Tab-separated table of C-alpha atoms in Angstrom:
chain	number	residue	atom	x	y	z
A	1	MET	CA	-0.053	-0.077	0.018
A	2	GLY	CA	1.931	3.024	-1.249
A	3	THR	CA	1.158	6.737	-1.200
A	4	LYS	CA	0.965	7.211	-4.776
A	5	ASN	CA	-3.015	7.784	-5.020
A	6	ILE	CA	-2.991	10.435	-2.196
A	7	PRO	CA	-2.992	14.013	-3.487
A	8	SER	CA	-0.267	15.998	-2.276
A	9	SER	CA	-0.710	19.812	-1.020
A	10	VAL	CA	2.512	20.716	-2.865
A	11	VAL	CA	1.177	19.152	-6.066
A	12	GLN	CA	-2.026	21.481	-5.586
A	13	PHE	CA	-0.203	24.588	-4.818
A	14	ALA	CA	2.149	23.860	-7.984
A	15	LEU	CA	-0.981	23.667	-10.079
A	16	ALA	CA	-2.257	27.065	-8.770
A	17	ASP	CA	1.278	28.534	-9.178
A	18	LYS	CA	1.249	27.311	-12.947
A	19	LEU	CA	-2.385	28.934	-13.192
A	20	ILE	CA	-1.270	32.340	-11.738
A	21	ASP	CA	1.816	32.378	-13.836
A	22	ILE	CA	-0.172	31.820	-17.004
A	23	SER	CA	-2.787	34.430	-15.881
A	24	ARG	CA	0.292	37.018	-15.301
A	25	ALA	CA	1.771	36.221	-18.466
A	26	ASN	CA	-1.262	37.135	-20.372
A	27	SER	CA	-1.984	40.410	-18.660
A	28	LEU	CA	1.210	42.173	-18.407
A	29	TRP	CA	0.814	46.024	-17.549
A	30	PRO	CA	3.585	47.997	-19.093
A	31	LEU	CA	4.707	51.523	-17.465
A	32	THR	CA	3.979	54.441	-19.745
A	33	PHE	CA	7.627	55.589	-19.764
A	34	GLY	CA	9.652	56.670	-22.738
A	35	ILE	CA	13.061	58.313	-22.609
A	36	ALA	CA	14.033	58.766	-25.999
A	37	CYS	CA	13.250	58.025	-29.685
A	38	CYS	CA	12.379	54.315	-28.943
A	39	ALA	CA	9.436	55.660	-27.120
A	40	ILE	CA	7.653	56.724	-30.564
A	41	GLU	CA	7.927	52.990	-31.694
A	42	MET	CA	6.733	51.720	-28.370
A	43	MET	CA	3.597	54.167	-28.773
A	44	ALA	CA	3.086	52.938	-32.266
A	45	THR	CA	3.280	49.236	-31.106
A	46	GLY	CA	0.082	50.258	-28.679
A	47	CYS	CA	-1.855	51.577	-31.614
A	48	ALA	CA	-4.396	49.515	-33.632
A	49	ARG	CA	-2.213	48.783	-36.506
A	50	PHE	CA	-0.049	46.238	-34.431
A	51	ASP	CA	-2.781	45.370	-32.066
A	52	MET	CA	-0.911	44.792	-28.676
A	53	SER	CA	-4.211	43.684	-26.912
A	54	ARG	CA	-4.066	40.302	-28.499
A	55	PHE	CA	-1.163	39.718	-26.265
A	56	GLY	CA	-2.809	41.221	-22.956
A	57	ALA	CA	-0.389	43.952	-22.798
A	58	GLU	CA	-2.139	46.855	-24.205
A	59	VAL	CA	-3.070	48.353	-20.700
A	60	PHE	CA	-0.293	51.036	-20.393
A	61	ARG	CA	-0.165	52.270	-16.740
A	62	PRO	CA	0.569	55.845	-15.923
A	63	SER	CA	1.987	55.036	-12.349
A	64	ALA	CA	4.821	52.720	-11.596
A	65	ARG	CA	2.688	51.307	-8.673
A	66	GLN	CA	0.141	50.106	-11.113
A	67	SER	CA	2.480	48.445	-13.695
A	68	ASP	CA	4.455	45.124	-13.699
A	69	VAL	CA	6.599	45.691	-16.858
A	70	MET	CA	9.079	48.499	-17.128
A	71	ILE	CA	10.019	48.914	-20.881
A	72	VAL	CA	13.280	51.052	-20.772
A	73	ALA	CA	13.029	52.695	-24.426
A	74	GLY	CA	15.918	54.898	-25.138
A	75	THR	CA	19.099	56.657	-24.152
A	76	ILE	CA	19.786	56.524	-20.374
A	77	THR	CA	21.937	59.486	-18.977
A	78	LYS	CA	23.456	59.433	-15.415
A	79	LYS	CA	21.230	62.196	-14.565
A	80	MET	CA	18.217	60.255	-15.464
A	81	MET	CA	19.257	56.968	-13.851
A	82	PRO	CA	18.130	57.666	-10.189
A	83	GLY	CA	14.893	58.585	-11.389
A	84	ILE	CA	14.483	55.328	-13.323
A	85	LYS	CA	15.768	53.196	-10.452
A	86	THR	CA	13.018	54.895	-8.147
A	87	LEU	CA	10.322	54.051	-10.586
A	88	TYR	CA	11.598	50.653	-10.680
A	89	ASP	CA	11.587	50.536	-6.896
A	90	GLN	CA	7.962	51.600	-6.738
A	91	MET	CA	6.824	48.780	-8.729
A	92	PRO	CA	5.236	45.886	-6.985
A	93	GLU	CA	6.471	42.432	-7.108
A	94	PRO	CA	6.770	40.402	-9.499
A	95	LYS	CA	8.144	42.942	-11.870
A	96	TRP	CA	10.145	42.697	-15.175
A	97	VAL	CA	12.239	44.901	-17.166
A	98	MET	CA	12.726	45.217	-20.970
A	99	ALA	CA	15.368	47.058	-22.515
A	100	LEU	CA	14.175	48.424	-25.739
A	101	GLY	CA	16.641	49.938	-28.352
A	102	ASN	CA	20.373	49.811	-28.855
A	103	CYS	CA	20.721	52.758	-26.401
A	104	ALA	CA	18.965	51.094	-23.730
A	105	ILE	CA	20.907	47.829	-24.454
A	106	SER	CA	24.444	49.353	-24.636
A	107	GLY	CA	24.386	53.194	-25.060
A	108	GLY	CA	24.100	52.878	-28.877
A	109	PRO	CA	25.687	55.493	-30.889
A	110	PHE	CA	26.377	57.477	-27.803
A	111	ALA	CA	28.901	54.923	-26.266
A	112	PHE	CA	32.447	56.261	-27.371
A	113	ASP	CA	35.752	56.985	-25.551
A	114	GLY	CA	35.516	60.293	-23.743
A	115	GLN	CA	31.840	60.222	-23.127
A	116	TYR	CA	30.837	60.794	-19.492
A	117	SER	CA	26.969	61.229	-19.320
A	118	ILE	CA	25.642	58.094	-20.871
A	119	VAL	CA	24.809	54.859	-19.076
A	120	LEU	CA	26.067	51.916	-21.164
A	121	GLY	CA	22.714	49.750	-20.804
A	122	ALA	CA	20.036	49.372	-18.449
A	123	ASP	CA	21.508	46.268	-17.073
A	124	GLU	CA	24.231	48.329	-15.299
A	125	PHE	CA	21.535	49.142	-12.497
A	126	LEU	CA	18.450	47.101	-13.382
A	127	PRO	CA	17.721	43.406	-13.687
A	128	VAL	CA	16.792	43.328	-17.405
A	129	ASP	CA	14.827	40.269	-18.276
A	130	VAL	CA	14.332	40.818	-22.174
A	131	TYR	CA	16.462	42.785	-24.740
A	132	VAL	CA	14.994	44.007	-27.926
A	133	PRO	CA	17.654	45.378	-30.249
A	134	GLY	CA	17.279	47.890	-33.063
A	135	CYS	CA	17.900	51.732	-33.713
A	136	PRO	CA	14.935	52.318	-33.325
A	137	PRO	CA	13.388	48.715	-33.145
A	138	ARG	CA	10.260	48.134	-34.945
A	139	PRO	CA	6.938	47.774	-33.373
A	140	GLU	CA	7.033	43.886	-34.470
A	141	ALA	CA	10.359	43.703	-32.543
A	142	LEU	CA	8.730	44.960	-29.263
A	143	LEU	CA	5.784	42.521	-29.740
A	144	GLN	CA	8.194	39.703	-30.033
A	145	GLY	CA	9.981	40.976	-27.016
A	146	ILE	CA	6.564	40.769	-25.296
A	147	ILE	CA	5.897	37.200	-26.405
A	148	GLU	CA	9.443	36.239	-25.059
A	149	LEU	CA	8.697	37.958	-21.809
A	150	GLU	CA	5.500	36.065	-21.570
A	151	HIS	CA	7.151	32.758	-22.202
A	152	LEU	CA	9.468	33.790	-19.408
A	153	VAL	CA	6.902	34.550	-16.990
A	154	SER	CA	4.713	31.515	-17.686
A	155	ASP	CA	7.912	29.215	-18.026
A	156	TRP	CA	6.495	28.023	-21.531
A	157	LYS	CA	9.316	25.564	-21.912
A	158	ARG	CA	8.072	23.564	-18.953
A	159	TRP	CA	4.546	23.538	-20.230
A	160	LYS	CA	5.582	22.306	-23.710
A	161	ASN	CA	7.952	19.444	-22.330
A	162	PRO	CA	7.018	18.615	-18.882
A	163	GLU	CA	9.600	15.898	-18.650
A	164	ALA	CA	12.453	18.566	-18.965
A	165	ALA	CA	11.093	20.127	-15.819
């Protein structure tokens, strides 16, 4: 007589956690926050032509306390870095960060010897989860980044191949 057929509370919580993760992945709320030219592409992605709502991420929130995704879109200056960090700290857990554009990833064309005011990537002071390259990145690239973030949040590989977990 084994304990194989007795349900475990751990298994029940694991199932609830999976369902919560899938719900989170399909209802991401990005922060309305753009620093430079990449923000124009971010705004275009929210328009009807690209239909961000089919991925559940169309609700751009005006406050960091209401959002769970920070899309760092553009050039980060050292003067702006403390403000960005403050907004990140105000976001509730769980929270994710996307670096949108070459400037947010690595400083872009402003990274050269002797420059003193540009931060060489958001990952210098934030834990970046998804990188979306381009100068500026197309709206389709941002949509692909959102899909990648959804896979990260819901742990999609574990769902597709449960034996690998």
